[in-house]
XYZ file of C-alpha atoms in Angstrom:
587
model
C -61.137 -19.391 73.118
C -60.461 -19.114 69.441
C -57.275 -17.384 68.642
C -57.523 -14.447 66.005
C -55.247 -14.821 63.212
C -53.875 -11.982 61.421
C -53.867 -12.418 57.584
C -50.265 -13.046 56.722
C -50.360 -10.692 53.735
C -51.365 -7.684 55.758
C -47.750 -6.525 56.029
C -47.094 -7.135 52.429
C -50.206 -5.174 51.349
C -49.351 -2.404 53.622
C -45.850 -1.964 52.271
C -47.218 -2.151 48.764
C -49.707 0.530 49.368
C -47.056 2.719 51.065
C -45.008 2.531 47.735
C -47.920 3.077 45.642
C -49.153 6.088 47.529
C -45.523 7.681 47.371
C -45.534 7.027 43.734
C -48.975 8.771 43.303
C -48.110 11.819 45.459
C -45.149 12.474 43.316
C -47.450 13.146 40.415
C -49.327 16.107 40.550
C -51.563 15.242 37.575
C -52.505 11.860 39.193
C -53.420 13.416 42.489
C -55.587 15.891 40.881
C -57.442 13.382 38.784
C -58.243 11.277 41.874
C -59.353 14.377 43.627
C -61.678 15.238 40.798
C -63.057 11.760 40.528
C -63.744 11.412 44.500
C -65.446 14.842 44.167
C -67.792 13.753 41.266
C -68.265 10.254 43.002
C -69.183 11.898 46.419
C -71.213 14.762 44.762
C -73.306 12.168 42.845
C -73.675 9.701 45.714
C -74.829 12.556 47.936
C -76.982 14.428 45.475
C -80.011 14.191 47.782
C -78.140 16.327 50.353
C -75.800 18.521 48.132
C -78.109 19.373 45.027
C -79.596 22.810 45.812
C -83.004 22.224 43.959
C -85.203 19.415 42.954
C -83.893 18.118 39.404
C -87.430 17.956 38.300
C -88.452 21.502 39.268
C -89.138 23.955 36.248
C -89.119 27.619 36.387
C -89.969 28.731 32.803
C -89.390 32.397 33.792
C -85.711 31.684 34.734
C -85.108 29.370 31.543
C -81.570 29.497 30.077
C -80.019 31.686 32.717
C -76.281 32.072 32.984
C -74.440 31.012 35.931
C -75.364 33.069 39.128
C -75.292 32.967 42.816
C -78.803 31.525 42.690
C -77.898 28.960 40.084
C -74.093 28.286 40.130
C -74.215 26.540 36.566
C -77.298 28.283 35.256
C -80.507 26.710 34.202
C -81.676 24.743 31.214
C -84.501 25.409 28.706
C -87.094 24.519 31.095
C -85.534 26.574 34.201
C -84.266 23.484 35.804
C -81.043 23.957 37.854
C -78.285 22.384 35.862
C -75.861 21.654 38.844
C -78.663 19.653 40.334
C -79.343 17.714 37.360
C -75.729 17.006 37.074
C -75.279 15.604 40.314
C -78.629 13.475 39.925
C -77.435 12.641 36.597
C -74.219 11.283 37.748
C -75.886 8.427 39.660
C -77.032 6.368 36.709
C -73.927 7.366 34.831
C -71.448 6.078 37.478
C -73.517 2.956 38.480
C -73.794 2.058 34.826
C -70.031 2.308 34.509
C -69.412 0.395 37.756
C -71.518 -2.569 36.467
C -69.865 -2.548 33.228
C -66.304 -2.286 34.720
C -67.105 -5.134 37.218
C -68.271 -7.446 34.368
C -65.318 -6.557 32.492
C -62.850 -6.969 35.230
C -64.193 -10.370 36.718
C -64.687 -12.066 33.404
C -61.560 -10.776 31.935
C -59.335 -11.648 34.847
C -60.871 -14.979 35.323
C -60.439 -16.039 31.558
C -57.028 -14.590 31.328
C -55.695 -16.301 34.588
C -57.125 -19.692 33.688
C -55.901 -19.546 30.210
C -52.486 -18.401 30.787
C -51.709 -20.688 33.764
C -53.576 -23.814 32.624
C -52.561 -23.630 29.029
C -53.142 -26.800 26.867
C -56.742 -27.569 25.919
C -58.268 -25.018 28.487
C -55.981 -22.310 27.065
C -57.176 -23.137 23.535
C -60.888 -23.178 24.432
C -60.740 -19.822 26.520
C -58.802 -18.380 23.616
C -61.564 -19.280 21.195
C -64.198 -17.693 23.457
C -62.127 -14.677 23.874
C -61.682 -14.370 19.869
C -65.524 -14.862 19.570
C -66.268 -12.068 22.137
C -63.967 -9.687 20.235
C -65.392 -10.439 16.910
C -68.962 -9.730 17.919
C -70.502 -6.036 17.046
C -70.808 -4.702 20.595
C -72.973 -1.539 19.880
C -75.334 -3.830 17.769
C -75.912 -6.357 20.521
C -76.173 -3.676 23.186
C -79.193 -2.119 21.048
C -80.684 -5.543 20.875
C -80.406 -6.059 24.746
C -82.113 -2.723 25.228
C -84.932 -3.866 22.952
C -85.239 -7.313 24.608
C -84.920 -5.894 28.180
C -87.108 -2.843 27.544
C -84.546 -0.056 27.925
C -82.773 -1.767 30.849
C -79.589 0.368 31.144
C -77.851 -2.268 33.450
C -78.489 -4.996 31.320
C -77.093 -3.199 28.312
C -73.843 -1.979 30.451
C -73.398 -5.947 31.584
C -73.513 -6.881 27.862
C -70.853 -4.130 27.259
C -68.526 -5.466 30.046
C -69.130 -9.054 28.683
C -68.245 -8.401 25.079
C -65.320 -6.009 25.938
C -63.794 -8.577 28.482
C -61.864 -10.392 25.798
C -59.330 -7.497 25.507
C -58.484 -7.708 29.231
C -58.430 -11.500 29.114
C -55.809 -11.194 26.349
C -53.464 -9.015 28.417
C -54.064 -11.050 31.617
C -53.302 -14.342 29.781
C -50.167 -12.840 28.281
C -48.840 -11.702 31.733
C -49.973 -14.752 33.335
C -47.890 -16.962 30.836
C -44.837 -15.023 31.738
C -45.397 -14.773 35.370
C -46.026 -18.658 35.334
C -42.440 -19.368 34.613
C -40.964 -17.468 37.504
C -39.041 -19.551 39.925
C -41.262 -18.451 43.020
C -44.354 -19.995 41.276
C -42.402 -23.127 40.548
C -41.618 -23.165 44.244
C -45.270 -22.594 45.198
C -46.180 -25.582 43.063
C -43.455 -27.808 44.623
C -44.610 -26.692 47.990
C -48.094 -28.333 47.196
C -50.159 -25.320 47.022
C -53.335 -25.681 44.824
C -53.454 -24.017 41.144
C -56.330 -21.650 42.367
C -54.305 -20.525 45.512
C -51.132 -19.859 43.469
C -53.158 -17.905 40.724
C -54.906 -15.789 43.502
C -51.831 -15.290 45.883
C -48.880 -15.448 43.667
C -49.731 -14.618 39.968
C -52.710 -12.187 40.155
C -50.838 -9.737 42.603
C -48.117 -9.369 39.969
C -50.572 -8.274 37.308
C -52.396 -5.594 39.176
C -50.595 -2.814 37.443
C -51.898 -3.911 33.803
C -55.246 -4.778 35.169
C -55.871 -1.488 36.741
C -54.674 0.422 33.705
C -57.057 -1.533 31.560
C -60.067 -1.236 33.872
C -59.373 2.562 34.280
C -59.411 3.069 30.676
C -62.584 0.970 30.217
C -64.237 3.016 33.018
C -63.820 6.056 30.681
C -65.167 4.005 27.697
C -68.244 2.809 29.750
C -69.005 6.503 30.558
C -68.783 7.486 27.104
C -71.144 4.667 25.974
C -73.768 5.265 28.776
C -73.709 9.126 27.804
C -74.277 7.901 24.161
C -77.176 5.876 25.282
C -78.697 8.869 27.262
C -78.113 11.224 24.259
C -80.290 8.799 22.359
C -82.807 8.563 25.260
C -82.261 5.090 25.570
C -81.885 3.483 29.236
C -82.872 6.007 31.599
C -85.812 7.936 30.039
C -86.258 11.755 30.165
C -87.305 13.564 32.178
C -84.984 11.795 34.635
C -81.660 13.488 34.442
C -78.577 11.734 32.870
C -75.590 13.360 31.467
C -76.077 11.969 27.885
C -79.636 13.371 28.199
C -78.358 16.868 29.154
C -75.966 16.919 26.259
C -78.761 16.060 23.906
C -80.994 18.953 25.258
C -77.911 21.513 24.942
C -77.172 20.409 21.478
C -80.681 21.308 20.404
C -79.908 24.879 21.466
C -76.329 25.188 20.931
C -76.542 28.086 18.644
C -78.786 30.043 21.016
C -77.177 29.031 24.386
C -73.857 27.416 23.957
C -73.137 27.623 27.715
C -75.526 24.767 28.408
C -73.128 22.292 26.560
C -70.198 23.221 28.875
C -71.216 21.821 32.067
C -72.906 18.487 30.664
C -70.179 17.689 28.088
C -67.524 19.084 30.495
C -68.605 16.620 33.264
C -68.329 13.761 30.754
C -64.859 14.748 29.472
C -63.306 15.637 32.800
C -64.318 12.196 34.336
C -62.976 10.308 31.363
C -59.692 12.102 31.315
C -59.442 11.663 34.942
C -59.771 7.803 34.574
C -56.995 7.934 31.964
C -54.756 9.866 33.919
C -55.123 7.595 36.933
C -54.536 4.647 34.497
C -51.294 6.355 33.217
C -50.078 6.936 36.844
C -50.619 3.328 37.784
C -48.676 2.121 34.722
C -45.901 4.369 35.645
C -45.803 3.718 39.539
C -45.822 -0.092 38.575
C -42.949 0.243 36.298
C -40.974 2.045 38.782
C -41.668 -0.469 41.562
C -40.641 -3.370 39.382
C -37.478 -1.836 38.647
C -36.152 -1.331 42.063
C -36.836 -4.166 43.513
C -30.233 -23.441 68.168
C -31.035 -26.940 67.325
C -34.821 -27.906 67.429
C -35.721 -31.298 67.223
C -37.388 -32.346 63.720
C -40.896 -33.015 64.027
C -42.021 -36.770 64.075
C -42.496 -37.857 60.496
C -45.847 -38.946 59.901
C -46.584 -42.327 58.504
C -47.679 -42.684 55.099
C -49.884 -45.506 53.889
C -48.088 -47.880 51.502
C -50.124 -49.372 48.727
C -50.942 -52.958 49.173
C -48.344 -55.375 47.744
C -45.462 -52.760 47.706
C -42.486 -53.671 49.582
C -41.572 -51.040 52.159
C -38.043 -51.584 51.597
C -38.222 -50.874 48.038
C -36.421 -47.704 46.860
C -37.857 -44.423 47.300
C -37.496 -43.348 43.872
C -37.273 -46.045 41.020
C -36.999 -44.966 37.427
C -36.312 -47.173 34.462
C -36.081 -46.095 30.707
C -36.773 -42.481 31.294
C -36.824 -40.551 27.964
C -37.645 -36.830 27.585
C -38.112 -35.023 24.522
C -39.225 -31.468 23.539
C -41.677 -30.809 20.691
C -40.413 -28.168 18.468
C -41.320 -26.792 14.845
C -38.662 -29.373 13.452
C -40.137 -32.389 15.397
C -39.382 -33.898 18.697
C -35.984 -33.372 20.036
C -34.686 -36.034 22.568
C -32.531 -34.791 25.464
C -32.832 -37.401 27.989
C -32.330 -41.055 26.538
C -33.672 -44.049 28.428
C -31.878 -43.674 31.719
C -32.326 -45.665 34.819
C -31.723 -44.696 38.390
C -33.124 -45.306 42.051
C -32.732 -43.417 45.311
C -33.079 -45.138 48.384
C -34.773 -43.605 51.617
C -32.220 -41.494 53.560
C -29.630 -41.732 50.988
C -27.667 -38.576 49.547
C -27.157 -39.164 45.924
C -25.445 -36.618 43.455
C -26.759 -36.191 39.888
C -23.680 -34.486 38.370
C -22.832 -33.129 34.970
C -22.005 -30.155 33.315
C -24.422 -27.688 32.025
C -26.762 -29.033 29.445
C -26.279 -32.701 30.243
C -30.146 -32.982 31.177
C -29.730 -33.503 35.086
C -32.088 -30.713 35.986
C -34.966 -31.811 33.735
C -34.464 -35.361 34.992
C -34.962 -33.923 38.652
C -38.007 -31.917 37.651
C -39.555 -34.775 35.879
C -40.167 -36.375 39.248
C -42.171 -33.534 40.134
C -44.170 -33.027 36.936
C -42.803 -29.629 36.377
C -41.311 -29.812 32.837
C -42.795 -27.338 30.282
C -45.929 -28.130 28.283
C -44.035 -29.140 25.161
C -42.118 -31.803 27.023
C -42.740 -35.425 26.012
C -41.941 -37.816 28.972
C -41.890 -41.822 28.333
C -40.748 -44.421 30.761
C -40.824 -48.158 31.443
C -41.183 -47.487 35.200
C -41.609 -44.518 37.283
C -42.238 -45.308 41.078
C -42.240 -42.679 43.794
C -42.891 -43.604 47.440
C -44.589 -46.834 46.557
C -46.935 -45.449 43.959
C -46.681 -46.131 40.178
C -46.599 -43.068 38.029
C -45.679 -44.616 34.716
C -47.583 -42.802 31.866
C -49.379 -40.456 34.252
C -49.884 -36.663 33.312
C -48.042 -34.238 35.267
C -51.148 -33.132 37.276
C -50.963 -36.625 39.011
C -47.635 -35.546 40.618
C -49.426 -32.735 42.424
C -50.044 -34.684 45.575
C -46.199 -35.419 45.745
C -45.024 -31.825 45.822
C -44.339 -30.643 49.271
C -45.384 -33.694 51.038
C -43.147 -36.326 49.395
C -40.732 -34.512 47.407
C -39.559 -30.830 48.258
C -37.325 -28.695 45.885
C -34.525 -26.360 46.738
C -33.641 -24.142 43.683
C -30.203 -22.573 42.938
C -31.665 -19.018 42.870
C -33.246 -18.253 46.340
C -34.059 -14.570 45.738
C -36.124 -15.647 42.629
C -37.682 -18.573 44.380
C -39.376 -16.368 46.982
C -42.260 -14.199 46.061
C -41.026 -10.491 46.353
C -44.789 -9.415 47.417
C -44.823 -11.245 50.548
C -42.933 -11.637 53.655
C -41.040 -14.720 54.710
C -43.477 -15.568 57.349
C -46.357 -15.288 55.000
C -44.998 -17.526 52.388
C -43.937 -20.107 55.019
C -47.241 -20.165 56.743
C -49.064 -20.368 53.471
C -47.095 -23.656 52.684
C -47.825 -24.973 56.229
C -51.529 -24.251 55.796
C -51.558 -26.016 52.522
C -50.123 -29.087 53.881
C -53.032 -29.267 56.369
C -53.053 -30.653 59.979
C -52.380 -27.176 61.613
C -54.416 -24.158 62.361
C -54.241 -20.950 64.158
C -51.190 -20.109 66.265
C -49.944 -23.673 65.750
C -48.979 -22.530 62.106
C -46.979 -19.693 63.263
C -45.292 -21.718 65.849
C -44.368 -24.390 63.250
C -43.037 -21.671 60.853
C -40.733 -20.395 63.631
C -39.600 -23.850 64.284
C -38.683 -24.622 60.770
C -36.735 -21.295 60.599
C -34.860 -22.208 63.807
C -34.234 -25.789 62.361
C -32.428 -24.091 59.419
C -30.168 -22.445 61.842
C -31.324 -18.857 61.623
C -30.357 -16.976 64.510
C -33.562 -14.599 64.819
C -36.478 -16.398 63.345
C -39.062 -13.798 64.607
C -37.104 -11.121 62.873
C -36.444 -13.052 59.603
C -40.138 -14.118 59.257
C -41.206 -10.273 59.216
C -38.781 -9.290 56.316
C -39.263 -9.329 52.631
C -37.059 -11.454 50.256
C -35.103 -8.230 48.987
C -34.232 -7.717 52.691
C -32.376 -10.903 52.952
C -28.883 -11.977 52.085
C -28.119 -14.752 49.644
C -27.210 -17.397 52.336
C -30.281 -16.369 54.589
C -32.677 -16.523 51.530
C -31.457 -19.879 50.689
C -32.008 -21.145 54.232
C -35.597 -19.777 54.033
C -36.081 -21.674 50.822
C -34.985 -24.827 52.530
C -37.284 -24.171 55.497
C -40.245 -24.073 53.088
C -39.220 -27.092 51.381
C -39.250 -28.898 54.700
C -42.676 -27.682 55.624
C -44.540 -30.727 54.333
C -41.825 -33.178 55.946
C -40.710 -34.599 52.440
C -39.226 -38.014 51.940
C -36.785 -36.575 49.345
C -35.294 -33.204 48.806
C -34.112 -32.156 45.394
C -31.367 -29.541 45.834
C -30.954 -27.937 42.372
C -27.310 -26.328 42.412
C -28.239 -24.951 46.001
C -25.003 -23.316 46.424
C -24.164 -21.832 42.849
C -25.413 -18.395 43.698
C -23.525 -18.196 47.148
C -20.028 -17.225 47.862
C -17.672 -20.000 49.002
C -17.961 -19.508 52.887
C -21.876 -19.635 52.670
C -21.625 -22.502 50.377
C -19.948 -24.614 52.895
C -22.593 -23.499 55.423
C -25.588 -24.590 53.274
C -23.706 -27.987 52.603
C -23.437 -28.558 56.236
C -26.890 -27.663 56.859
C -28.152 -29.942 54.407
C -26.253 -32.856 56.044
C -27.529 -31.962 59.515
C -31.148 -31.648 58.107
C -30.760 -34.984 56.283
C -30.007 -36.628 59.565
C -32.685 -34.763 61.666
C -35.553 -35.257 59.239
C -34.460 -38.643 57.867
C -35.128 -37.770 54.450
C -33.181 -38.576 51.244
C -31.445 -35.867 49.165
C -30.836 -35.663 45.322
C -28.297 -33.065 44.622
C -28.077 -31.819 41.375
C -24.846 -30.248 40.634
C -21.742 -29.719 38.432
C -19.312 -29.232 41.180
C -17.352 -32.438 41.979
C -16.064 -30.710 45.069
C -19.546 -30.515 46.507
C -20.087 -34.228 45.533
C -16.848 -35.266 47.418
C -17.830 -33.410 50.526
C -21.556 -34.570 50.904
C -22.737 -37.473 48.878
C -22.549 -41.008 49.165
C -23.363 -41.976 45.624
C -23.144 -40.318 42.287
C -24.782 -40.509 38.828
C -22.712 -38.860 36.076
C -24.816 -37.577 33.137
C -23.439 -36.747 29.735
C -25.730 -35.699 26.826
C -28.780 -37.072 28.358
C -27.324 -40.319 29.364
C -26.023 -41.767 32.693
C -22.501 -42.899 31.830
C -21.222 -43.789 35.258
C -22.795 -44.677 38.621
C -20.788 -45.471 41.644
C -20.202 -44.624 45.248
C -18.348 -41.490 45.844
C -15.074 -42.814 47.146
C -14.788 -45.407 44.060
C -15.757 -42.581 41.690
C -12.867 -40.299 42.601
C -10.491 -43.145 43.328
C -11.204 -45.127 40.174
C -13.456 -43.303 37.488
C -14.305 -45.640 34.689
C -15.764 -43.414 32.102
C -13.790 -41.116 30.175
C -16.287 -38.318 30.656
C -15.917 -38.756 34.323
C -12.264 -38.813 34.166
C -12.426 -35.497 32.153
C -14.523 -33.817 34.757
C -12.389 -34.840 37.714
C -9.269 -33.646 35.488
C -11.090 -30.242 34.739
C -11.768 -29.616 38.468
C -9.555 -26.627 39.666
C -6.897 -27.571 42.066
C -4.173 -25.645 44.029
C -1.725 -26.680 41.430
C 0.525 -24.785 38.977
C -0.935 -26.534 36.029
C -4.054 -25.301 34.035
C -7.376 -27.378 34.478
C -7.916 -29.872 31.799
C -10.602 -28.829 29.119
C -13.365 -31.115 28.141
C -13.765 -31.715 24.515
C -17.286 -31.537 22.740
C -20.354 -29.507 23.358
C -23.762 -29.695 25.198
C -26.609 -31.003 23.436
C -29.399 -30.762 25.990
């Protein structure tokens, strides 16, 4: 029997929907706009049942009649019922707007996401396409399409959506570039999720507000354009009813029978205004939402093939001559200067230094997660038996999650606020492969229990904002363990926590190291943490490793003046003031 798997995002979607619904219900104009738009859509779609008369039936004796019980909106110059023609005329208008809006949305979102997330050459190429689309004369090309395709309205509206998609793509691109830098996106990258999955699951949901606003405004534009084409008798041909065609007929007799312009022009205006009001409401609701917001044995580690000719006893991480620079308008600025270091399997190593010493970017370079303007050079970079010397950042992707895991210093930011804990953990487990169906949830609960969470089933149903800092950090650690990594990079994992919780997290890391048999690279400025947990320390200053030693020797006999200053500056329960360190950070 095949188990039915409930999509893990269902709870998140339901919660977001409830929040949005409450926001809309507090806005009478938005509720009215939605009601009016639904009435128009339902009336047009059900014209065959709702229209009281045949839209083509003429009664010349009853021409240009004012509204009455027999004809609620009167009759036109040929005696045809205006209400019936409005209902039938809404079908091509709304269908054309839907085609244009779908083209506009799909192309704009796709181009914007790819350009903003991929950046580099892909960004430049897509930006060039966007500039070309926005520079073309849209109406002229629409008339050309109508001429080529013999008044095919839907071909013309597809062209309108294509030519207009550049504007949406620019909005999506700008928002994607900003969202891409969020820590929870970095965490998803480190967990081994593919770029496509990250864009669709973690980036796109954060852009729904701006996207809906842009699409709702474009629907209004598309309706006006369609009405304009109908006014010129392009696309759907007379005597078939169209809103634009009815406006054209009313304009011919506006001085004699001005009433005819009211229903035909009014329905276009009301529909466009309703779309605009919905867009405004979505923008406001989106802005409001953003402003609130026992031991289990470790799984047997799966063996990994070691490339031929590689000594299995060699260090897990071996780096020599690592130099990191950042391209700026004034030229390249070097911040890490030719450092060497190794991390053996199962070892607990500290990379310690003050803020700006270069320790975090050194650690992130092992994952290929440096900014696009980073320039990385090295004589040797070997990770888990593979040579990554001179390789682009994309080549590090297979390592993320499965070989190297990352625990960040801000757990609340590292978790996607749109999804529950369970949804995020199951997503990472699924991305690593090997498990399906209920086994994925069982593994998720196992990991939550492994990080000593008292009620895994309750925790997995919670959203990040419902977690305390300590619980959130344990969840982040569980996600980092989902791929059974050989190395766990812990970047200031206790900085955002209070003292009691700091101790608990450090004890947990020590226990997990023994249970999972992994190495830990601890990035920290806290020498007290180094003394409690680590076996060996690498001291960084101004992008250089100035001292390396086992922890006992480091504290007993520090050799470099900078290390001596760091130890002297560490607060103690003494009457004297801590010693200040001279100089300033350069990285």
